[in-house]
Coordinates of C-alpha atoms in Angstrom, one line a residue:
Chain L
X1 CA 103.6 58.6 74.0
X2 CA 104.9 55.7 71.9
X3 CA 104.9 52.0 73.2
X4 CA 106.2 48.9 71.0
X5 CA 106.8 46.2 71.7
X6 CA 108.4 43.8 69.3
X7 CA 107.3 40.6 69.9
X8 CA 103.3 40.8 70.1
X9 CA 103.8 44.2 67.2
X10 CA 101.7 46.5 69.5
X11 CA 102.0 49.8 68.8
X12 CA 101.0 53.3 70.6
X13 CA 101.4 56.7 69.4
X14 CA 99.4 59.6 71.2
X15 CA 100.8 62.8 69.8
X16 CA 99.2 65.8 71.4
X17 CA 100.0 69.0 70.2
X18 CA 101.9 68.8 67.0
X19 CA 104.2 71.2 67.1
X20 CA 105.7 73.0 64.5
X21 CA 101.8 73.3 61.9
X22 CA 99.3 75.8 62.7
X23 CA 97.2 75.8 65.8
X24 CA 96.0 72.4 67.8
X25 CA 96.0 69.0 66.4
X26 CA 96.9 65.8 67.8
X27 CA 98.0 62.0 66.3
X28 CA 96.9 58.9 68.0
X29 CA 98.1 55.1 66.4
X30 CA 97.1 52.0 67.8
X31 CA 98.0 49.0 66.8
X32 CA 97.0 45.7 68.1
X33 CA 98.7 42.3 67.3
X34 CA 100.2 43.4 64.0
X35 CA 97.7 45.3 63.2
X36 CA 96.3 48.8 63.0
X37 CA 93.3 49.4 65.4
X38 CA 93.3 53.2 65.3
X39 CA 95.1 55.8 62.9
X40 CA 93.4 58.8 63.2
X41 CA 95.3 63.0 62.9
X42 CA 92.6 65.4 65.1
X43 CA 91.8 68.7 64.7
X44 CA 90.7 70.0 68.3
X45 CA 90.1 73.5 66.6
X46 CA 87.8 74.2 63.6
X47 CA 87.4 77.3 61.3
X48 CA 83.3 76.4 61.4
X49 CA 82.3 78.8 63.7
X50 CA 84.6 81.6 61.8
X51 CA 81.1 80.8 59.5
X52 CA 78.1 81.4 62.1
X53 CA 79.9 84.3 62.8
X54 CA 79.6 85.1 58.9
X55 CA 75.6 85.1 59.4
X56 CA 74.1 88.0 59.6
X57 CA 76.5 90.5 58.3
X58 CA 76.9 92.5 55.1
X59 CA 78.1 91.3 53.0
X60 CA 80.8 94.5 52.2
X61 CA 81.7 93.3 55.7
X62 CA 82.8 89.8 55.0
X63 CA 86.6 90.1 53.7
X64 CA 87.6 92.0 56.7
X65 CA 86.0 89.2 59.2
X66 CA 87.6 86.4 56.8
X67 CA 90.3 88.1 56.7
X68 CA 91.6 87.3 60.4
X69 CA 90.4 83.8 60.1
X70 CA 93.8 83.1 59.6
X71 CA 97.4 84.8 60.2
X72 CA 99.3 83.0 57.1
X73 CA 96.6 82.9 54.6
X74 CA 94.5 86.0 55.0
X75 CA 95.9 87.0 51.6
X76 CA 93.5 83.9 49.8
X77 CA 90.5 84.0 52.4
X78 CA 90.1 87.6 51.4
X79 CA 90.6 87.3 47.5
X80 CA 88.2 84.1 48.5
X81 CA 85.7 86.0 50.1
X82 CA 86.1 88.3 47.7
X83 CA 85.6 86.5 44.6
X84 CA 82.5 84.8 46.2
X85 CA 81.0 88.2 47.0
X86 CA 81.7 89.6 43.7
X87 CA 79.9 86.1 42.5
X88 CA 76.6 87.0 44.8
X89 CA 76.1 90.4 43.7
X90 CA 77.6 89.7 40.1
X91 CA 80.2 92.4 40.2
X92 CA 83.3 92.0 37.9
X93 CA 86.4 93.5 38.8
X94 CA 88.7 95.2 35.8
X95 CA 91.5 93.3 34.6
X96 CA 93.7 96.0 37.2
X97 CA 92.0 93.9 40.1
X98 CA 93.1 90.5 38.7
X99 CA 96.5 91.0 38.0
X100 CA 97.3 92.8 41.9
X101 CA 95.5 89.9 43.4
X102 CA 97.0 87.4 41.7
X103 CA 100.3 89.4 42.6
X104 CA 98.7 89.4 46.5
X105 CA 98.1 85.5 46.0
X106 CA 102.2 85.0 44.7
X107 CA 103.4 87.0 47.9
X108 CA 101.2 85.1 50.4
X109 CA 102.5 81.9 48.6
X110 CA 105.9 82.9 49.4
X111 CA 105.2 84.8 52.4
X112 CA 103.9 80.7 53.8
X113 CA 105.7 78.1 51.6
X114 CA 109.2 79.6 52.9
X115 CA 107.9 79.6 56.6
X116 CA 107.3 76.3 56.0
X117 CA 110.4 75.2 54.6
X118 CA 112.6 77.1 56.8
X119 CA 111.3 76.9 60.2
X120 CA 108.8 74.2 59.9
X121 CA 109.9 71.3 58.1
X122 CA 114.2 71.9 58.2
X123 CA 114.9 71.4 61.7
X124 CA 113.2 68.0 61.3
X125 CA 115.6 67.3 58.3
X126 CA 118.7 68.4 60.1
X127 CA 117.6 66.7 63.6
X128 CA 116.3 69.0 65.7
X129 CA 113.7 70.5 67.6
X130 CA 113.1 74.0 66.2
X131 CA 114.3 76.7 64.7
X132 CA 116.0 78.1 68.0
X133 CA 119.1 75.5 67.5
X134 CA 119.8 76.6 64.3
X135 CA 119.9 80.3 65.0
X136 CA 123.7 79.0 66.2
X137 CA 124.7 76.3 63.8
X138 CA 123.2 78.0 61.1
X139 CA 122.9 81.6 61.6
X140 CA 123.5 82.2 57.7
X141 CA 120.7 79.8 56.3
X142 CA 118.0 81.3 59.4
X143 CA 119.2 85.3 57.9
X144 CA 118.3 84.0 54.8
X145 CA 115.4 83.0 55.8
X146 CA 114.0 86.0 58.0
X147 CA 115.5 88.6 54.5
X148 CA 112.9 86.0 52.0
X149 CA 110.2 86.0 55.1
X150 CA 110.7 90.2 54.9
X151 CA 110.2 90.7 51.2
X152 CA 106.8 88.4 51.2
X153 CA 106.1 90.6 54.2
X154 CA 106.9 93.8 52.6
X155 CA 104.6 92.6 49.3
X156 CA 102.3 92.5 51.9
X157 CA 102.2 95.9 53.3
X158 CA 102.8 97.5 50.0
X159 CA 99.5 95.5 48.4
X160 CA 97.4 95.2 51.0
X161 CA 97.8 98.1 53.7
X162 CA 99.5 95.4 56.0
X163 CA 101.8 93.0 56.5
X164 CA 98.5 91.0 57.2
X165 CA 95.3 90.4 57.5
X166 CA 94.7 92.6 53.8
X167 CA 92.5 95.6 54.2
X168 CA 92.3 97.4 50.8
X169 CA 91.3 94.4 48.7
X170 CA 87.6 94.3 48.6
X171 CA 84.5 93.9 46.2
X172 CA 85.2 94.9 43.1
X173 CA 89.3 96.3 43.7
X174 CA 90.6 98.1 46.1
X175 CA 90.4 100.9 48.8
X176 CA 93.6 102.4 48.2
X177 CA 96.8 101.9 44.9
X178 CA 100.1 100.7 46.4
X179 CA 102.9 104.0 45.4
X180 CA 105.4 103.9 42.9
X181 CA 108.1 104.6 45.4
X182 CA 107.2 101.5 47.8
X183 CA 106.2 99.5 44.3
X184 CA 110.0 100.0 43.1
X185 CA 111.7 99.2 46.7
X186 CA 109.4 95.7 47.0
X187 CA 110.7 95.2 42.9
X188 CA 114.4 96.1 44.2
X189 CA 113.6 93.5 47.1
X190 CA 112.1 90.7 45.1
X191 CA 115.6 91.3 42.5
X192 CA 118.0 90.5 45.4
X193 CA 115.7 87.6 46.9
X194 CA 116.6 85.7 43.8
X195 CA 120.2 85.1 45.0
X196 CA 118.6 83.5 48.2
X197 CA 116.3 81.2 46.3
X198 CA 119.6 79.8 44.6
X199 CA 120.8 79.4 47.7
X200 CA 117.6 77.8 49.5
X201 CA 117.1 75.3 46.3
X202 CA 121.2 74.1 46.8
X203 CA 120.3 73.3 50.3
X204 CA 117.4 71.1 50.3
X205 CA 119.2 69.4 47.3
X206 CA 121.5 68.4 50.2
X207 CA 118.7 67.6 52.4
X208 CA 117.4 63.7 52.7
X209 CA 113.6 63.8 52.6
X210 CA 112.3 60.6 53.7
X211 CA 110.8 56.8 51.3
X212 CA 107.2 57.4 50.9
X213 CA 104.7 56.6 47.5
X214 CA 101.0 56.0 48.2
X215 CA 98.9 57.3 44.9
X216 CA 96.5 59.5 45.4
X217 CA 93.7 61.9 44.3
X218 CA 95.1 65.5 43.6
X219 CA 92.8 68.3 43.4
X220 CA 93.9 71.3 42.7
X221 CA 92.4 74.3 40.1
X222 CA 93.5 74.3 36.3
X223 CA 94.0 76.6 33.9
X224 CA 95.2 76.8 30.0
X225 CA 96.2 80.1 30.3
X226 CA 98.9 79.6 33.1
X227 CA 99.5 77.7 36.5
X228 CA 96.4 78.2 38.0
X229 CA 96.3 80.2 41.4
X230 CA 93.5 82.6 41.0
X231 CA 90.9 81.4 38.8
X232 CA 90.7 78.3 36.8
X233 CA 88.4 75.2 36.6
X234 CA 88.7 72.0 39.1
X235 CA 90.9 69.1 37.8
X236 CA 91.8 65.4 40.3
X237 CA 95.1 64.5 38.9
X238 CA 94.4 66.5 36.1
X239 CA 91.9 64.8 34.5
X240 CA 88.3 65.5 35.6
X241 CA 87.8 69.8 34.8
X242 CA 84.5 71.3 36.6
X243 CA 83.8 74.6 36.7
X244 CA 85.1 75.7 40.7
X245 CA 81.2 77.3 41.5
X246 CA 79.6 73.4 40.9
X247 CA 82.9 72.6 44.0
X248 CA 79.8 70.6 45.9
X249 CA 79.1 68.2 43.4
X250 CA 82.7 67.0 43.3
X251 CA 83.1 66.7 47.3
X252 CA 81.7 65.8 50.0
X253 CA 82.5 66.6 53.6
X254 CA 81.5 65.5 57.0
X255 CA 82.6 65.5 60.9
X256 CA 84.1 63.1 62.2
X257 CA 83.4 62.4 66.2
X258 CA 87.2 62.6 66.9
X259 CA 88.2 65.5 65.3
X260 CA 86.4 68.9 65.2
X261 CA 87.1 69.8 61.6
X262 CA 85.3 68.3 58.6
X263 CA 87.1 65.8 56.7
X264 CA 86.4 65.7 52.1
X265 CA 86.3 63.3 50.1
X266 CA 86.2 62.9 46.4
X267 CA 84.5 59.8 44.4
X268 CA 84.2 58.2 48.3
X269 CA 87.2 58.6 48.9
X270 CA 90.4 61.2 50.6
X271 CA 92.2 63.8 47.9
X272 CA 95.2 65.9 48.8
X273 CA 95.4 69.7 47.9
X274 CA 98.4 71.8 47.8
X275 CA 101.7 72.3 46.9
X276 CA 102.3 68.7 44.6
X277 CA 98.6 69.0 43.6
X278 CA 99.3 71.6 41.6
X279 CA 102.8 70.2 40.9
X280 CA 101.0 66.8 39.9
X281 CA 98.6 68.9 37.9
X282 CA 100.0 72.0 36.9
X283 CA 103.3 70.6 36.3
X284 CA 103.4 72.1 32.4
X285 CA 102.2 75.6 33.1
X286 CA 105.3 76.2 35.8
X287 CA 108.2 79.3 34.0
X288 CA 111.4 78.3 33.4
X289 CA 113.3 78.2 36.1
X290 CA 110.2 76.9 38.2
X291 CA 110.9 73.7 36.2
X292 CA 114.5 73.9 35.8
X293 CA 114.6 73.9 40.1
X294 CA 112.0 70.4 39.7
X295 CA 114.8 69.1 37.4
X296 CA 117.4 69.7 39.8
X297 CA 116.1 69.0 43.0
X298 CA 115.0 65.6 41.1
X299 CA 111.1 66.1 41.6
X300 CA 108.8 64.7 38.5
X301 CA 104.6 65.2 38.0
X302 CA 103.2 62.7 39.0
X303 CA 104.6 62.7 42.5
X304 CA 102.9 60.1 44.9
X305 CA 105.9 60.4 48.0
X306 CA 103.6 63.3 50.3
X307 CA 106.7 64.2 51.8
X308 CA 107.8 66.2 48.8
X309 CA 105.6 69.0 49.7
X310 CA 107.9 70.9 50.8
X311 CA 109.6 70.8 47.7
X312 CA 106.9 71.0 45.3
X313 CA 106.6 74.9 47.9
X314 CA 110.3 76.0 47.0
X315 CA 109.1 74.9 42.9
X316 CA 106.0 76.8 43.1
X317 CA 108.0 79.5 45.4
X318 CA 110.4 80.3 42.3
X319 CA 107.4 80.2 39.7
X320 CA 105.9 83.0 42.4
X321 CA 109.2 85.2 42.1
X322 CA 109.3 85.5 38.5
X323 CA 105.8 86.0 37.9
X324 CA 105.7 88.6 40.4
X325 CA 108.4 90.1 38.8
X326 CA 106.4 89.8 35.6
X327 CA 103.9 91.9 36.9
X328 CA 106.0 94.2 38.8
X329 CA 107.8 95.6 36.0
X330 CA 104.8 95.7 33.8
X331 CA 103.2 98.2 36.7
X332 CA 106.3 100.0 36.8
X333 CA 107.0 100.9 32.9
X334 CA 103.2 101.2 32.4
X335 CA 101.6 102.3 36.2
X336 CA 98.5 101.7 37.8
X337 CA 95.3 103.7 36.6
X338 CA 93.2 104.4 40.0
X339 CA 89.8 104.5 37.7
X340 CA 90.2 100.6 37.3
X341 CA 90.4 99.7 40.4
X342 CA 90.2 102.2 43.9
X343 CA 86.7 101.7 44.9
X344 CA 85.4 102.1 48.4
X345 CA 85.0 99.6 50.5
X346 CA 81.1 99.9 51.1
X347 CA 78.9 101.6 49.0
X348 CA 78.5 104.6 48.9
X349 CA 76.4 106.9 50.8
X350 CA 74.1 107.8 47.7
X351 CA 74.6 103.9 47.0
X352 CA 72.3 103.4 50.3
X353 CA 69.2 102.4 48.3
X354 CA 71.5 100.1 46.1
X355 CA 69.3 97.0 45.2
X356 CA 69.6 93.3 46.0
X357 CA 68.8 89.8 45.6
X358 CA 68.8 86.6 47.2
X359 CA 72.4 85.5 46.0
X360 CA 74.7 82.8 46.1
X361 CA 78.3 83.4 45.3
X362 CA 80.9 81.2 45.3
X363 CA 84.6 82.4 45.8
X364 CA 87.8 79.8 45.3
X365 CA 91.6 79.9 44.7
X366 CA 94.8 78.3 45.1
X367 CA 96.2 79.1 49.1
X368 CA 99.4 78.2 49.9
X369 CA 97.6 75.6 51.2
X370 CA 95.5 74.9 49.0
X371 CA 91.9 74.8 46.8
X372 CA 90.0 77.2 49.6
X373 CA 86.0 78.2 48.5
X374 CA 83.8 80.4 50.3
X375 CA 80.0 80.2 49.6
X376 CA 77.7 82.3 51.0
X377 CA 74.2 83.3 50.4
X378 CA 72.5 86.9 50.6
X379 CA 69.1 88.0 51.2
X380 CA 67.6 91.1 49.6
X381 CA 69.1 93.7 51.8
X382 CA 72.5 92.1 51.0
X383 CA 73.1 90.4 54.1
X384 CA 74.3 86.9 54.7
X385 CA 72.4 84.2 55.4
X386 CA 75.0 80.9 54.7
X387 CA 78.0 80.4 54.4
X388 CA 80.3 77.1 54.5
X389 CA 84.6 77.3 53.6
X390 CA 85.9 74.4 52.9
X391 CA 89.2 75.0 54.1
X392 CA 92.4 73.7 52.6
X393 CA 93.5 71.8 55.8
X394 CA 90.3 69.7 56.0
X395 CA 90.4 68.5 52.7
X396 CA 94.1 66.5 53.3
X397 CA 92.5 65.7 56.6
X398 CA 92.0 62.4 55.5
X399 CA 94.4 61.7 52.7
X400 CA 96.8 62.5 55.4
X401 CA 95.7 59.8 57.8
X402 CA 94.7 56.9 54.6
X403 CA 99.4 57.7 54.2
X404 CA 99.0 57.3 57.9
X405 CA 97.4 54.1 57.5
X406 CA 100.3 52.9 54.8
X407 CA 103.4 54.0 56.4
X408 CA 102.6 53.5 60.2
X409 CA 102.6 49.3 58.9
X410 CA 105.8 49.4 56.3
X411 CA 107.6 51.2 59.3
X412 CA 106.9 48.3 61.8
X413 CA 107.6 45.5 59.6
X414 CA 110.2 47.0 57.7
X415 CA 110.2 47.1 53.8
X416 CA 113.0 44.9 51.4
X417 CA 114.9 48.4 51.8
X418 CA 114.1 49.5 55.6
X419 CA 114.4 47.4 58.2
X420 CA 111.3 47.7 61.1
X421 CA 111.5 51.3 62.5
X422 CA 112.3 51.2 66.7
X423 CA 109.6 53.7 68.8
X424 CA 111.1 57.0 68.1
X425 CA 111.5 56.9 63.7
X426 CA 107.6 55.6 63.7
X427 CA 106.5 58.9 66.2
X428 CA 109.0 61.0 64.2
X429 CA 108.4 59.9 60.8
X430 CA 104.7 60.4 61.3
X431 CA 105.1 63.9 62.7
X432 CA 107.0 65.3 59.9
X433 CA 104.5 63.1 57.1
X434 CA 101.7 65.6 59.3
X435 CA 104.0 69.0 58.4
X436 CA 104.3 68.0 55.1
X437 CA 101.4 68.9 54.6
X438 CA 101.8 71.9 56.2
X439 CA 98.2 71.8 58.2
X440 CA 97.1 75.4 59.3
X441 CA 94.6 74.2 61.8
X442 CA 94.0 77.6 63.3
X443 CA 95.2 80.9 64.3
X444 CA 96.2 79.3 67.9
X445 CA 99.7 79.0 70.1
X446 CA 102.4 76.8 68.8
X447 CA 102.8 74.2 71.9
X448 CA 105.8 71.3 72.0
X449 CA 103.8 68.3 74.1
X450 CA 104.5 64.9 72.8
X451 CA 103.8 62.6 75.5
X452 CA 104.9 58.6 74.8
X453 CA 102.2 56.2 77.2
Chain U
X1 CA 124.1 67.9 54.8
X2 CA 124.2 71.3 55.5
X3 CA 127.2 72.9 56.7
X4 CA 127.2 75.0 60.0
X5 CA 128.6 78.0 60.2
X6 CA 128.6 79.3 64.1
X7 CA 126.7 82.9 65.4
X8 CA 129.1 85.7 64.7
X9 CA 129.4 87.8 67.9
X10 CA 126.9 90.6 65.8
X11 CA 123.6 91.5 65.5
X12 CA 121.8 90.0 63.2
X13 CA 118.9 92.6 62.0
X14 CA 119.9 96.4 62.1
X15 CA 117.9 98.7 63.9
X16 CA 118.2 101.6 62.9
X17 CA 114.8 103.9 63.7
X18 CA 114.6 106.5 66.2
X19 CA 110.9 105.8 66.8
X20 CA 108.9 102.9 69.3
X21 CA 107.2 100.8 67.7
X22 CA 103.1 100.5 68.9
X23 CA 102.6 97.2 67.7
X24 CA 98.9 95.4 68.4
X25 CA 99.2 91.1 68.5
X26 CA 95.6 89.3 68.6
X27 CA 92.6 88.0 66.9
X28 CA 89.6 89.8 66.9
X29 CA 87.6 86.9 65.9
X30 CA 88.5 85.2 69.2
X31 CA 86.7 87.8 72.2
X32 CA 90.1 89.2 74.1
X33 CA 92.3 86.9 72.3
X34 CA 91.6 90.2 70.2
X35 CA 92.1 93.5 73.0
X36 CA 95.7 94.0 71.6
X37 CA 93.5 95.0 68.0
X38 CA 91.4 97.1 69.6
X39 CA 93.5 98.5 72.1
X40 CA 95.5 99.9 69.1
X41 CA 92.8 101.6 67.2
X42 CA 92.0 103.2 70.3
X43 CA 95.5 104.5 70.9
X44 CA 95.8 105.9 67.5
X45 CA 92.7 108.1 67.5
X46 CA 93.4 109.2 70.7
X47 CA 96.9 110.5 69.4
X48 CA 95.1 111.7 66.3
X49 CA 92.6 113.9 69.2
X50 CA 94.7 114.7 72.0
X51 CA 98.4 115.3 71.0
X52 CA 98.8 118.4 69.1
X53 CA 102.5 118.6 69.2
X54 CA 103.4 116.3 65.9
X55 CA 106.5 115.8 67.0
X56 CA 105.6 113.3 70.1
X57 CA 103.0 111.8 67.3
X58 CA 105.6 111.3 65.2
X59 CA 107.7 109.4 68.0
X60 CA 105.4 106.2 67.3
X61 CA 104.4 103.3 64.4
X62 CA 101.2 101.7 64.9
X63 CA 101.5 97.8 63.3
X64 CA 97.7 95.7 63.7
X65 CA 100.0 92.5 63.5
X66 CA 96.8 90.7 64.1
X67 CA 98.1 86.7 64.1
X68 CA 101.6 87.4 63.3
X69 CA 103.7 85.5 64.6
X70 CA 107.4 85.0 63.5
X71 CA 107.1 88.2 61.3
X72 CA 107.1 90.7 64.1
X73 CA 111.1 89.9 64.8
X74 CA 111.6 91.0 61.2
X75 CA 109.8 94.3 62.3
X76 CA 111.2 94.5 65.8
X77 CA 114.6 95.2 64.2
X78 CA 113.8 97.8 62.5
X79 CA 113.0 99.8 66.2
X80 CA 115.1 100.7 68.7
X81 CA 112.2 100.0 71.1
X82 CA 108.9 98.3 71.3
X83 CA 105.1 98.0 72.7
X84 CA 103.7 94.9 72.1
X85 CA 100.2 95.4 72.8
X86 CA 99.0 92.2 73.7
X87 CA 96.3 89.7 75.3
X88 CA 97.5 87.7 77.7
X89 CA 97.4 84.6 80.6
X90 CA 98.8 84.8 83.4
X91 CA 97.2 83.9 86.1
X92 CA 96.4 87.8 86.7
X93 CA 92.7 89.4 87.3
X94 CA 90.8 89.1 84.6
X95 CA 91.1 92.7 82.2
X96 CA 93.9 93.5 84.9
X97 CA 97.2 95.4 83.0
X98 CA 100.6 95.4 82.9
X99 CA 103.4 96.6 81.3
X100 CA 106.6 95.0 81.9
X101 CA 110.1 94.9 79.7
X102 CA 109.7 91.7 78.4
X103 CA 114.0 91.1 79.3
X104 CA 112.3 91.1 82.9
X105 CA 110.6 88.8 82.8
X106 CA 112.9 86.3 82.1
X107 CA 113.5 85.9 86.3
X108 CA 109.6 85.5 86.0
X109 CA 110.2 82.0 84.8
X110 CA 107.9 83.7 81.2
X111 CA 106.9 80.3 79.0
X112 CA 104.8 79.0 81.9
X113 CA 103.3 81.7 83.9
X114 CA 102.8 83.9 81.0
X115 CA 101.8 83.3 77.8
X116 CA 100.7 85.2 74.9
X117 CA 97.4 83.7 73.2
X118 CA 98.8 83.9 69.4
X119 CA 101.4 81.6 67.4
X120 CA 104.0 83.2 69.1
X121 CA 104.0 83.5 72.8
X122 CA 106.1 85.8 74.9
X123 CA 108.9 82.9 75.5
X124 CA 109.7 81.8 72.0
X125 CA 110.2 85.8 70.9
X126 CA 112.2 86.5 74.4
X127 CA 114.5 83.8 72.7
X128 CA 114.3 84.3 69.3
X129 CA 114.9 87.4 70.1
X130 CA 118.1 87.2 72.1
X131 CA 119.5 84.6 69.0
X132 CA 118.8 86.6 67.1
X133 CA 120.9 89.0 69.7
X134 CA 117.8 91.7 68.8
X135 CA 118.9 94.6 70.8
X136 CA 115.6 95.9 70.4
X137 CA 113.9 96.9 74.5
X138 CA 110.7 95.1 74.4
X139 CA 107.8 96.3 76.4
X140 CA 104.2 94.2 77.0
X141 CA 101.2 96.2 78.2
X142 CA 99.6 92.4 78.9
X143 CA 95.9 92.4 79.0
X144 CA 94.8 89.2 81.1
X145 CA 92.0 87.5 79.0
X146 CA 88.8 86.5 80.3
X147 CA 86.7 84.7 77.7
X148 CA 88.9 83.7 74.4
X149 CA 85.9 81.4 73.1
X150 CA 84.9 82.8 69.2
X151 CA 83.3 85.9 68.6
X152 CA 83.7 89.1 68.0
X153 CA 82.8 91.0 70.6
X154 CA 85.3 91.8 74.0
X155 CA 84.1 90.4 77.6
X156 CA 82.0 92.8 79.0
X157 CA 85.2 93.1 81.9
X158 CA 87.4 94.3 79.3
X159 CA 85.6 95.9 76.8
X160 CA 84.9 98.6 80.5
X161 CA 88.1 99.2 80.7
X162 CA 89.6 100.1 77.7
X163 CA 89.5 104.0 78.6
X164 CA 91.9 103.4 81.2
X165 CA 93.7 100.6 79.0
X166 CA 94.5 104.0 76.6
X167 CA 95.4 106.3 79.4
X168 CA 97.7 104.0 80.9
X169 CA 99.6 102.9 77.8
X170 CA 99.8 106.1 76.7
X171 CA 101.5 108.1 79.3
X172 CA 103.8 105.0 79.6
X173 CA 104.5 105.6 76.0
X174 CA 105.2 109.6 76.6
X175 CA 108.0 108.9 78.8
X176 CA 109.5 106.0 76.6

């Protein structure tokens, strides 16, 4: 619900259950006499409950539990969990296993990004409420979106044993290697997807994203060898670097009264994670095709318009496809060696007397929405005694609110180039801003319920 | 601006398989919300144990779709018939199983009265299937949830009835 009085400059916005985001979130804005009294993005559900579910469970079980946290970033949660488990148990995976993990991350990144671009953001840019009207008016575009999604869904099936909630990626390796037949089919689907990517770039180029600028701190993994997604050091706006295991010394988390999710700060200030942060920090490591796409779409590092996170996602989609194709070509040429990767999901029976030591492990990967941390402490029996999951959406919350605090007065008062916006435009701009961050609040229902009070 | 491309009177997706897709939906970390996954796993085990007839066994493909959403449309497009096993909140008696065709429910205003507990509710799925001109016959084995708070165990009401769900659903599948 929105109330807007031009004379007194009083505005109230109460968006209950923001749509086209994963999970439940509200936007509440209250402007009194032209001053911003309240500006909140309220998360109604919290992943903290999942952390308590891990306590008391075997470290070998953690991946199977955490892969269920999310229907969108399931692979990322699995890999962060597996890395944390390996860190706690001092297990080092083979190079082949790491290569397969990177391939899975690329697939998930493509899967999530294309869903966000076509299903969650495109309706805003085309002036409709959801994907459904577009099925009638833009049939070929929706067909393309589903085709691109099908490729990455199939990648999950082939690589991780299930197109969602992976089961084969475990501590130390994989329980089963993908078959050559399926890999060949996946490879040809990837090659075919190049045409769809080109068309998606052409389409995105024609769409107009809102103009807004607010420089902030950008956090992501960074790596001298590659565009970091699976491993690297932590970088803030391309400068401060420290090992991912030391994340607690960099960022601080706290719980706000009006929201059930934690928020995070660096140096006492909000920061952003996700595609735009990775793009800003690691632009130089993008492959040639992705850089060409960035150039064609007119996005440059460092970009301070959060609405262009969607554009950065498409640049990353192209990067991931080309990197995935390179890995696939290597696999199809050289084959996969089971001895280097295949392990049981749990220790074998003859290892039941395996000795554990009390330890803490951290796993960090880049997932579609940003940098994800899992940290587990285990006891001498290999059971988890403490768990901490730092979710990208939580990290972005304070930054989103800071964006809203700058954007709302600009919309109400107008800027040199833009007249004061009517209530409906303010609401839509805020909804689009929140959606630009691609928030993944939890695995819950989607609802459309915008109320004006 | 993207030029509109009006829908053609054809099916957007082809479904060539003669098999039946049996798809479990839900989140096992939210108690009864995971009933679809629990029943799917029991159904698989049930068929392995009790069905000696290989041709009958081969009629079905099983999928754990967890908390997936729009991906379901892509999967359904490959099948003539599909059964979704899902927790529902339909105002039924907790634990009650209701098997119905998704098309049939249109007249019952399912958007308000029957909603799946996941990212895409049954009403949205129906809308999507219709918009995509999907000609898959979609059936739902919906089980009224009692408790979908965070936790890995089903409520006692649903847990006590899992054998009955498997029996009823496998009977339905036999005649599908």
